[in-house]
Tab-separated table of C-alpha atoms and ligand atoms in Angstrom:
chain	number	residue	atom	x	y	z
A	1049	UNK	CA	-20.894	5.272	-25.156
A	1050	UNK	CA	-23.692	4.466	-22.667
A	1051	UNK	CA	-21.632	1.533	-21.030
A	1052	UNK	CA	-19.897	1.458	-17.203
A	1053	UNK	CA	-17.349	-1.636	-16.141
A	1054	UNK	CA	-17.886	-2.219	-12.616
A	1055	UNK	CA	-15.107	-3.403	-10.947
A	1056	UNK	CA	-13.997	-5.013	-7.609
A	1057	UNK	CA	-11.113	-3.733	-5.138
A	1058	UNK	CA	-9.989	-4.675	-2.361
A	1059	UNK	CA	-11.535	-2.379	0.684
A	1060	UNK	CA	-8.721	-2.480	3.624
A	1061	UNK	CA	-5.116	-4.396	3.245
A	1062	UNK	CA	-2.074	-4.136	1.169
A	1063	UNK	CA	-3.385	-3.793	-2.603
A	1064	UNK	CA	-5.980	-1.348	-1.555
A	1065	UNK	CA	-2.987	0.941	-1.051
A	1066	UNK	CA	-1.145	0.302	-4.316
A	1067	UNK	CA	-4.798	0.161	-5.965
A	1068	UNK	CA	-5.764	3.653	-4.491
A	1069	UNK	CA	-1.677	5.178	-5.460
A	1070	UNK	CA	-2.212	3.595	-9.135
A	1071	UNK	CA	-5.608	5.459	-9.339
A	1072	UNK	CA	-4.413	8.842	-8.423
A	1073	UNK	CA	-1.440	8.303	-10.629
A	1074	UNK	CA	-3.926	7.412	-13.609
A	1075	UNK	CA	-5.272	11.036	-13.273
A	1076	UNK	CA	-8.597	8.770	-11.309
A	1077	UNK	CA	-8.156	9.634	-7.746
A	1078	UNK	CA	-10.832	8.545	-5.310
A	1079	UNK	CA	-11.525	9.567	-1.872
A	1080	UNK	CA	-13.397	7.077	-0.028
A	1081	UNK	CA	-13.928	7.017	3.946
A	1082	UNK	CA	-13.771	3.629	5.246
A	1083	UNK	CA	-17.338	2.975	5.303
A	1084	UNK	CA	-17.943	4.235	1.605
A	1085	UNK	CA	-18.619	0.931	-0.716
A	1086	UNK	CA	-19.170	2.233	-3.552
A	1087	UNK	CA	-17.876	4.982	-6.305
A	1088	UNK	CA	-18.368	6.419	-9.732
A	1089	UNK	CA	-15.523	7.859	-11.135
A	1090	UNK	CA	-16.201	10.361	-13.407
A	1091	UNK	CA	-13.601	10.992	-16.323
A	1092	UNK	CA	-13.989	7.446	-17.290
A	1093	UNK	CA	-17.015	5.266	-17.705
A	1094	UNK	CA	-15.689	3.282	-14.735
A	1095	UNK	CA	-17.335	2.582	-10.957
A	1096	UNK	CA	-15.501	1.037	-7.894
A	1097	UNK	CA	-17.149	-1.670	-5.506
A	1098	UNK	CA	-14.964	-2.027	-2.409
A	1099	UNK	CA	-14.974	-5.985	-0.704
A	1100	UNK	CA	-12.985	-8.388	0.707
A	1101	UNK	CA	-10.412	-9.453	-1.284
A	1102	UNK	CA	-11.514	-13.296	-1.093
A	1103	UNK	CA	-15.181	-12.174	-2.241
A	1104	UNK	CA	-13.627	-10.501	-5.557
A	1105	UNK	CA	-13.191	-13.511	-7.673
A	1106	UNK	CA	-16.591	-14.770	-7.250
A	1107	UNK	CA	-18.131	-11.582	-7.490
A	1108	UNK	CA	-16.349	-11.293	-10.863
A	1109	UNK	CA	-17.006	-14.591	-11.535
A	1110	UNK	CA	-21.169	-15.088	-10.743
A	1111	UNK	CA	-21.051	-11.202	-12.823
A	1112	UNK	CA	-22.059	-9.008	-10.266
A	1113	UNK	CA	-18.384	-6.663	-10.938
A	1114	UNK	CA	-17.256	-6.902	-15.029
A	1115	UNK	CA	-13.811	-6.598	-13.524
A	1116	UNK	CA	-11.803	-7.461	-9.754
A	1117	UNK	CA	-8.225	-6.291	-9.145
A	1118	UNK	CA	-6.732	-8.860	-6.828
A	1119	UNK	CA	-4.003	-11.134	-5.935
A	1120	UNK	CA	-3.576	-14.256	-8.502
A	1121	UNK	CA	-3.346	-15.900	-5.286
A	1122	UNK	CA	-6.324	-15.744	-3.789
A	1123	UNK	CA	-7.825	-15.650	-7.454
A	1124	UNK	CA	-6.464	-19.199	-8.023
A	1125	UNK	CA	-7.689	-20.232	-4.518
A	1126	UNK	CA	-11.021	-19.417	-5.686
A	1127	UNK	CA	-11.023	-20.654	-9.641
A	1128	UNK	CA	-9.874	-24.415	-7.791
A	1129	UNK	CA	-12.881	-24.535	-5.603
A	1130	UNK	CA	-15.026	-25.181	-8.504
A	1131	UNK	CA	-13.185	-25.226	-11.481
A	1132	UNK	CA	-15.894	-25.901	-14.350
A	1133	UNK	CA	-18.266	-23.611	-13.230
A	1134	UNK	CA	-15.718	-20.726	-13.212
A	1135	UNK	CA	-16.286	-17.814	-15.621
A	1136	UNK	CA	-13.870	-15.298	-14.965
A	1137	UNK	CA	-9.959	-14.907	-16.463
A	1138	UNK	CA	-6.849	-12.714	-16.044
A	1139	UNK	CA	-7.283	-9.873	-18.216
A	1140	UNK	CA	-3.909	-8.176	-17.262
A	1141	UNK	CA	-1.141	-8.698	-15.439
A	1142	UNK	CA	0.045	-5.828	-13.240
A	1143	UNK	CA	3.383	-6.409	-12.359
A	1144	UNK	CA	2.488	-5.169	-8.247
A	1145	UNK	CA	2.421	-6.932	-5.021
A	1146	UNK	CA	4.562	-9.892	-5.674
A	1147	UNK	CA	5.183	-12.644	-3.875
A	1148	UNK	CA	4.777	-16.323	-3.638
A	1149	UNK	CA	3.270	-19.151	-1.967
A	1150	UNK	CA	5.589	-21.757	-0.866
A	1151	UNK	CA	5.870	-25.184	1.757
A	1152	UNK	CA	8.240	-23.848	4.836
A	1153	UNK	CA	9.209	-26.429	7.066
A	1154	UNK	CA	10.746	-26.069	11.055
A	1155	UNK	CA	14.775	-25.012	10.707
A	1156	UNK	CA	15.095	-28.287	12.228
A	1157	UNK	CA	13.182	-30.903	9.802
A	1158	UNK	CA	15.492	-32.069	7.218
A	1159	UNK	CA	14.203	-31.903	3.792
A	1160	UNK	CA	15.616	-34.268	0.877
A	1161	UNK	CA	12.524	-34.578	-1.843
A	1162	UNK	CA	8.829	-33.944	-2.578
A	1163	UNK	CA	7.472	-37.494	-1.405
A	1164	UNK	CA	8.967	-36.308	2.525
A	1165	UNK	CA	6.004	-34.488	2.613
A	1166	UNK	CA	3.888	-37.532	2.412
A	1167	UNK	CA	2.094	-38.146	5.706
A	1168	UNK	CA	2.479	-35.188	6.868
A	1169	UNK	CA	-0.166	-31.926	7.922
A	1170	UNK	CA	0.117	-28.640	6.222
A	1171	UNK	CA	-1.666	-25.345	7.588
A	1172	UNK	CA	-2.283	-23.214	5.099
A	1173	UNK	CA	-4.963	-20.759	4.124
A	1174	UNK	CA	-5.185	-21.649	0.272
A	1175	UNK	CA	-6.073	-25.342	0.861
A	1176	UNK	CA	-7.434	-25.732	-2.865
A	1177	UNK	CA	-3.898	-24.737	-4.457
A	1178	UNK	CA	-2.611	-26.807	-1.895
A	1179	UNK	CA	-4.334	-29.600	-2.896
A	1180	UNK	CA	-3.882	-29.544	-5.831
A	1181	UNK	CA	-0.205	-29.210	-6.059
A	1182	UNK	CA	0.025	-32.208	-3.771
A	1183	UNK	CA	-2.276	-34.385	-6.305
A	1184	UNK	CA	-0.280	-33.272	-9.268
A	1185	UNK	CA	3.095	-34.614	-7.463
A	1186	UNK	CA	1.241	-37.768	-6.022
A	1187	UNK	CA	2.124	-36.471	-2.485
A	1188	UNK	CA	-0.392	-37.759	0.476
A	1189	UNK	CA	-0.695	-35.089	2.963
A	1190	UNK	CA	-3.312	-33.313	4.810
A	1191	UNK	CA	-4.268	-29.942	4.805
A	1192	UNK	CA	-5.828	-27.433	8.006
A	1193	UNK	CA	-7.333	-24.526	7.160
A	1194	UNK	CA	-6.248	-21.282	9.104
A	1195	UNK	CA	-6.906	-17.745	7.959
A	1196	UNK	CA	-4.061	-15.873	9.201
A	1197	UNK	CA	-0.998	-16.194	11.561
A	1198	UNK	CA	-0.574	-19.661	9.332
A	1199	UNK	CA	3.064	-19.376	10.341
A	1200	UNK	CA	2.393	-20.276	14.620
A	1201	UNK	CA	0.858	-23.628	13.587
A	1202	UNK	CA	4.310	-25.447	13.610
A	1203	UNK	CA	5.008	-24.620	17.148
A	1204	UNK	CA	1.582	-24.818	18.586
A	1205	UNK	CA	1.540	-28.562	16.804
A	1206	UNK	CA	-1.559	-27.868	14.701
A	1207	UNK	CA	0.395	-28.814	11.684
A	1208	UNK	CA	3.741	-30.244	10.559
A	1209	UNK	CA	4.753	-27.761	8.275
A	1210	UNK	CA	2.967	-24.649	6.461
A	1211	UNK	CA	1.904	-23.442	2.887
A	1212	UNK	CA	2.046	-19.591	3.249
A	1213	UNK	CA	2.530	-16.693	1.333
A	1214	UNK	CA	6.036	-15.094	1.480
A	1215	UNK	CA	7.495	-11.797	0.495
A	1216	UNK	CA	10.778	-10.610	2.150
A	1217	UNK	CA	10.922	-13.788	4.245
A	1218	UNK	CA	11.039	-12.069	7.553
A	1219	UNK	CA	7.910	-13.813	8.743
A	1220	UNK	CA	8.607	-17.108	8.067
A	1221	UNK	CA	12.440	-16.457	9.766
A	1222	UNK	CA	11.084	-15.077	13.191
A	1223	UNK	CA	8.907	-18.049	13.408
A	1224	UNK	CA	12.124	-20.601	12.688
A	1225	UNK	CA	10.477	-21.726	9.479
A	1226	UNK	CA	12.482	-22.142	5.969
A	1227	UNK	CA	10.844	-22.023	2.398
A	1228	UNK	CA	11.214	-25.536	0.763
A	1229	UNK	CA	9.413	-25.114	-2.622
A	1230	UNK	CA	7.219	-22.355	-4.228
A	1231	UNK	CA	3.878	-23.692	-5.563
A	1232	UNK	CA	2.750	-20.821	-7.162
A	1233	UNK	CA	4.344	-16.677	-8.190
A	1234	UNK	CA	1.830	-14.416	-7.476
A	1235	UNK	CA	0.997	-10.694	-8.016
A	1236	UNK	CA	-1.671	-8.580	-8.227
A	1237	UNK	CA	-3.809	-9.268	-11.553
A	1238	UNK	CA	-6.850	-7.052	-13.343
A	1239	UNK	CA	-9.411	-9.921	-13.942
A	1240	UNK	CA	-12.589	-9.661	-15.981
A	1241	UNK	CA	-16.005	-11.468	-16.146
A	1242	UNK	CA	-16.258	-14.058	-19.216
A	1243	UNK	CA	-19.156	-12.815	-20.220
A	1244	UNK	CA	-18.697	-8.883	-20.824
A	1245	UNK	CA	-18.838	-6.987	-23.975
A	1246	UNK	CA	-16.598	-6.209	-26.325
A	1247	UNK	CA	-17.936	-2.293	-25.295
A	1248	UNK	CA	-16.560	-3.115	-21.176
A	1249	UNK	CA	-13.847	-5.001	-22.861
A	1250	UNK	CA	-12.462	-1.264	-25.126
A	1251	UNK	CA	-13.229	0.572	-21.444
A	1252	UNK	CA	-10.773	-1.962	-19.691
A	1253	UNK	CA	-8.571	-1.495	-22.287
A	1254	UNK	CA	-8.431	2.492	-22.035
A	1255	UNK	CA	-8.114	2.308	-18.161
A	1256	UNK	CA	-4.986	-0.283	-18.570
A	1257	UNK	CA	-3.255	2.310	-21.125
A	1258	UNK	CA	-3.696	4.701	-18.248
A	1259	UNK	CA	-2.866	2.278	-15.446
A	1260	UNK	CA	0.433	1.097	-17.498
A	1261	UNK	CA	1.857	4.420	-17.616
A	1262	UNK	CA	1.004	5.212	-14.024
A	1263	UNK	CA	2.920	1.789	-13.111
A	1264	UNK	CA	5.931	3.029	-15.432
A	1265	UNK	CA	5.938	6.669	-14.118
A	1266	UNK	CA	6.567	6.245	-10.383
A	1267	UNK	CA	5.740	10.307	-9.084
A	1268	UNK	CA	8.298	10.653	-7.053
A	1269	UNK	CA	12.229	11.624	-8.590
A	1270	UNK	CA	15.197	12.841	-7.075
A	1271	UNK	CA	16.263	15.545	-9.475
A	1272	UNK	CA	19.862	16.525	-8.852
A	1273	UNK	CA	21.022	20.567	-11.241
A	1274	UNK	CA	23.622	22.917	-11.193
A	1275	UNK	CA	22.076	26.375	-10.187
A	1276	UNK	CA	23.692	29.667	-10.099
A	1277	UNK	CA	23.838	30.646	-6.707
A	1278	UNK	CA	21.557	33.930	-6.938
A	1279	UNK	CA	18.731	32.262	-8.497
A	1280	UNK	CA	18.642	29.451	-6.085
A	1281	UNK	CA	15.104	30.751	-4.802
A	1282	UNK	CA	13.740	30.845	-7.789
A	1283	UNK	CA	13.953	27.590	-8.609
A	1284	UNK	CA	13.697	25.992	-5.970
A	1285	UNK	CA	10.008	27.303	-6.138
A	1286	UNK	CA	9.602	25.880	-9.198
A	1287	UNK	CA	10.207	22.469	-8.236
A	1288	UNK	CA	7.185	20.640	-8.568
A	1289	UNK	CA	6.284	19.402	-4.800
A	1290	UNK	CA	9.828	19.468	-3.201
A	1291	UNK	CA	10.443	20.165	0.509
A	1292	UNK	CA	13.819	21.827	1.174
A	1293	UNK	CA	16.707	20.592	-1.160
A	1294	UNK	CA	19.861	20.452	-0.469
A	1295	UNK	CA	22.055	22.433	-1.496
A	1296	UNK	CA	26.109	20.955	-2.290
A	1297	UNK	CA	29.244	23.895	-3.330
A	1298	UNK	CA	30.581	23.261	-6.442
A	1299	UNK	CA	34.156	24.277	-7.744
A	1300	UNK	CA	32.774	27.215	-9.638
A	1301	UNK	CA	31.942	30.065	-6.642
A	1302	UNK	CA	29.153	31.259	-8.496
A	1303	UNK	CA	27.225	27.981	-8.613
A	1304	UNK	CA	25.631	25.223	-6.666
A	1305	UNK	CA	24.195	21.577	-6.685
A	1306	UNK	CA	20.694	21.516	-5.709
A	1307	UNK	CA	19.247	17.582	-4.517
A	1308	UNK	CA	15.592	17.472	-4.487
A	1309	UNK	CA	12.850	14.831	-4.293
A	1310	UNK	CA	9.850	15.863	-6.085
A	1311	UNK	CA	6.740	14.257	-4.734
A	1312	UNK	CA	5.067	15.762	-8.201
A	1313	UNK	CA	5.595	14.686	-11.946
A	1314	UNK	CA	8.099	16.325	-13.468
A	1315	UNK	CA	7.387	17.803	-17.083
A	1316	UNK	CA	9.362	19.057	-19.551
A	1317	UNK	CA	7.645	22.566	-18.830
A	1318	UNK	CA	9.480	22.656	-15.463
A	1319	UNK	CA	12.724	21.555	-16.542
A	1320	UNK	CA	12.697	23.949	-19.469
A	1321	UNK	CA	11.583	26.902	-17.045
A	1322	UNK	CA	14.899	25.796	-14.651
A	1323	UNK	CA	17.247	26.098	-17.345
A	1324	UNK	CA	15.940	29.595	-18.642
A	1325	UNK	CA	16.596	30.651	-15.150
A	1326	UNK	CA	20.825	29.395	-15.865
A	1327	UNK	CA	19.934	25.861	-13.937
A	1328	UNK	CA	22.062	23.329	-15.814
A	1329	UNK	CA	23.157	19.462	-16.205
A	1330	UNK	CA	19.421	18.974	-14.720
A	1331	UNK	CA	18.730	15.274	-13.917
A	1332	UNK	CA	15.934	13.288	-12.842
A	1333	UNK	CA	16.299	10.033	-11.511
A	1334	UNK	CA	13.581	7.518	-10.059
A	1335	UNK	CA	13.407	6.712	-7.047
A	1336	UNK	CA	13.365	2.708	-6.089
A	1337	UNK	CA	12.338	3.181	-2.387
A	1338	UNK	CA	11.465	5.657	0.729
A	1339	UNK	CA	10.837	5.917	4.065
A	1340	UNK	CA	9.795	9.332	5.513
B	2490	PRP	C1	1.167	-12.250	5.041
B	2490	PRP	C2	1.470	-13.696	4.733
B	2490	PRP	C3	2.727	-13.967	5.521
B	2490	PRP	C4	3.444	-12.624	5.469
B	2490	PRP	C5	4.544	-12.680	4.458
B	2490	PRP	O1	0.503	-12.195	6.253
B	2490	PRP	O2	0.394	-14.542	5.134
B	2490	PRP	O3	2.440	-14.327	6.820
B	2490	PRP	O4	2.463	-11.644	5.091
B	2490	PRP	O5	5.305	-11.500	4.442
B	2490	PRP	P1	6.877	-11.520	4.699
B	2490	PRP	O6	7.477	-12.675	3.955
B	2490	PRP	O7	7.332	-10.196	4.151
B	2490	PRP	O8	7.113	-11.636	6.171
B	2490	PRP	P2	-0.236	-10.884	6.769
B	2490	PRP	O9	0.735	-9.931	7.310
B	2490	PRP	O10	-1.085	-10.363	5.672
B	2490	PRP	O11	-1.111	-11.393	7.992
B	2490	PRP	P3	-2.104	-12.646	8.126
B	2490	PRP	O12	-1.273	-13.879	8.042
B	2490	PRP	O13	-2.714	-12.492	9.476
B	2490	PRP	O14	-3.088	-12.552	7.010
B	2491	ZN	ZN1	0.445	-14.270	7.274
């Protein structure tokens, strides 16, 4: 196979994170300083162009990258701006980076229906989607651009209300904002040129097989095991990528409960290894979230 997919990531903000995690989980890891746009990976047929994450849709789009990872957010932004010359689609979903963008209002403004909107200015920086959701619901409103910090505009008077994206909330509370309606669910999406081969399109494939599991296998478990209490070096050392455990008593003298987070996958190599050395009722459980 003499074919590479190029494809588009975002270079600095919060998917270039989760994009450079699901990499190194997919047995692809990269190591790019900050000023390094470019890279060829090479166990798979696949290179890496690093942007701005508004740039990746058209650069999909106009074929310069067969493929973009980015948010379906700003990848719906950019499909409204001109909709029939468009050539790129969502290839994949990825299940990552979720969150929404919805109309918040001040605490204070009473809301009752859609047409209260009517009249009114909205600062938001996906004025497209915007627009478009207002058209669809017959709603006459205006819309000012602003690129960031869209949540000050209220109290500053730029605009009546806001169109923003929201995740936990906690943005939109400290600036005395509440979410009204969601226009659109968004989360991170693999899109692909229109044009590409069905050779790109089999790559694509294989990397999503590999990027599936990655998103299914999180690397780091808690495993919790009875050990008896004179090999408890020994397997400790054996536990793929764990600091210091901790160690519980147990009614039987001779034993203990060892807590550990791995950092490292845990294979059935390892847990067959801890239970030659007497380790038993081993468990491993995922682990939802962590702060070190
Ligand atoms: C994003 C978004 C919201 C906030 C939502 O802004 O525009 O302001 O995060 O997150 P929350 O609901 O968890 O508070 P970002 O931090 O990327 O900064 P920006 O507005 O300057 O782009
Ligand atoms: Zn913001």
């Amino acid at each position: 196979m003499t074919e590479r997919i190029r494809i588009a990531l975002q270079k600095k903000g919060r998917l270039q994170q989760s994009c450079e995690q699901i990499f190194k989980n997919c047995g692809l890891s990269y190591n790019v300083g900050e000023r390094q746009l470019y890279y060829s990976i090479s166990e798979m047929p696949v290179d890496l162009l690093f942007v701005r994450d508004d740039d990746i849709p058209s650069l999909v789009s106009q074929g310069t990258c067969d493929f973009g990872i980015v948010g379906l957010n700003t990848f719906e932004e950019v499909r409204y701006e001109d909709k029939e010359n468009f050539n790129a689609s969502i290839f994949a979903k990825l299940g990552i980076s979720k969150c929404r963008l919805s109309i918040a209002i001040p605490e204070t403004m009473n809301f009752e229906n859609l047409s209260d909107l009517n009249n009114l200015t909205i600062a938001t920086t996906y004025p497209n989607i915007v627009k478009n959701f207002l058209n669809q619901n017959n709603i006459k409103a205006n819309t000012v651009l602003m690129n960031g910090s869209v949540e000050i505009s209220p109290s500053l008077k730029l605009a009546d209300i806001i169109a923003d994206i929201v995740s936990s909330g906690a943005t939109l509370k400290q600036n005395n904002l509440k979410e009204i309606i969601t226009i659109l669910e968004s989360e991170a999406v693999l899109i692909n040129n229109n044009n590409i081969n069905s050779e790109k399109r089999e790559i694509a494939n294989r990397l999503m097989v590999r990027i599936n599991s990655a998103l299914s296998v999180s690397s780091k478990k808690y495993v919790v095991l009875n050990a008896p209490k004179d090999k408890i070096d020994e397997i400790v050392k054996i536990l793929p990528g764990s600091e210091s455990p901790s160690m519980l008593p147990l009614a039987n003298k001779d034993m203990v409960s060892i807590h550990a987070i791995c950092t490292e996958t845990m294979f059935w190599d390892v847990m067959e290894k801890l239970k030659e050395l007497g380790a038993s009722s081993i468990a491993v459980l995922p682990i939802e979230k962590m702060l070190n």
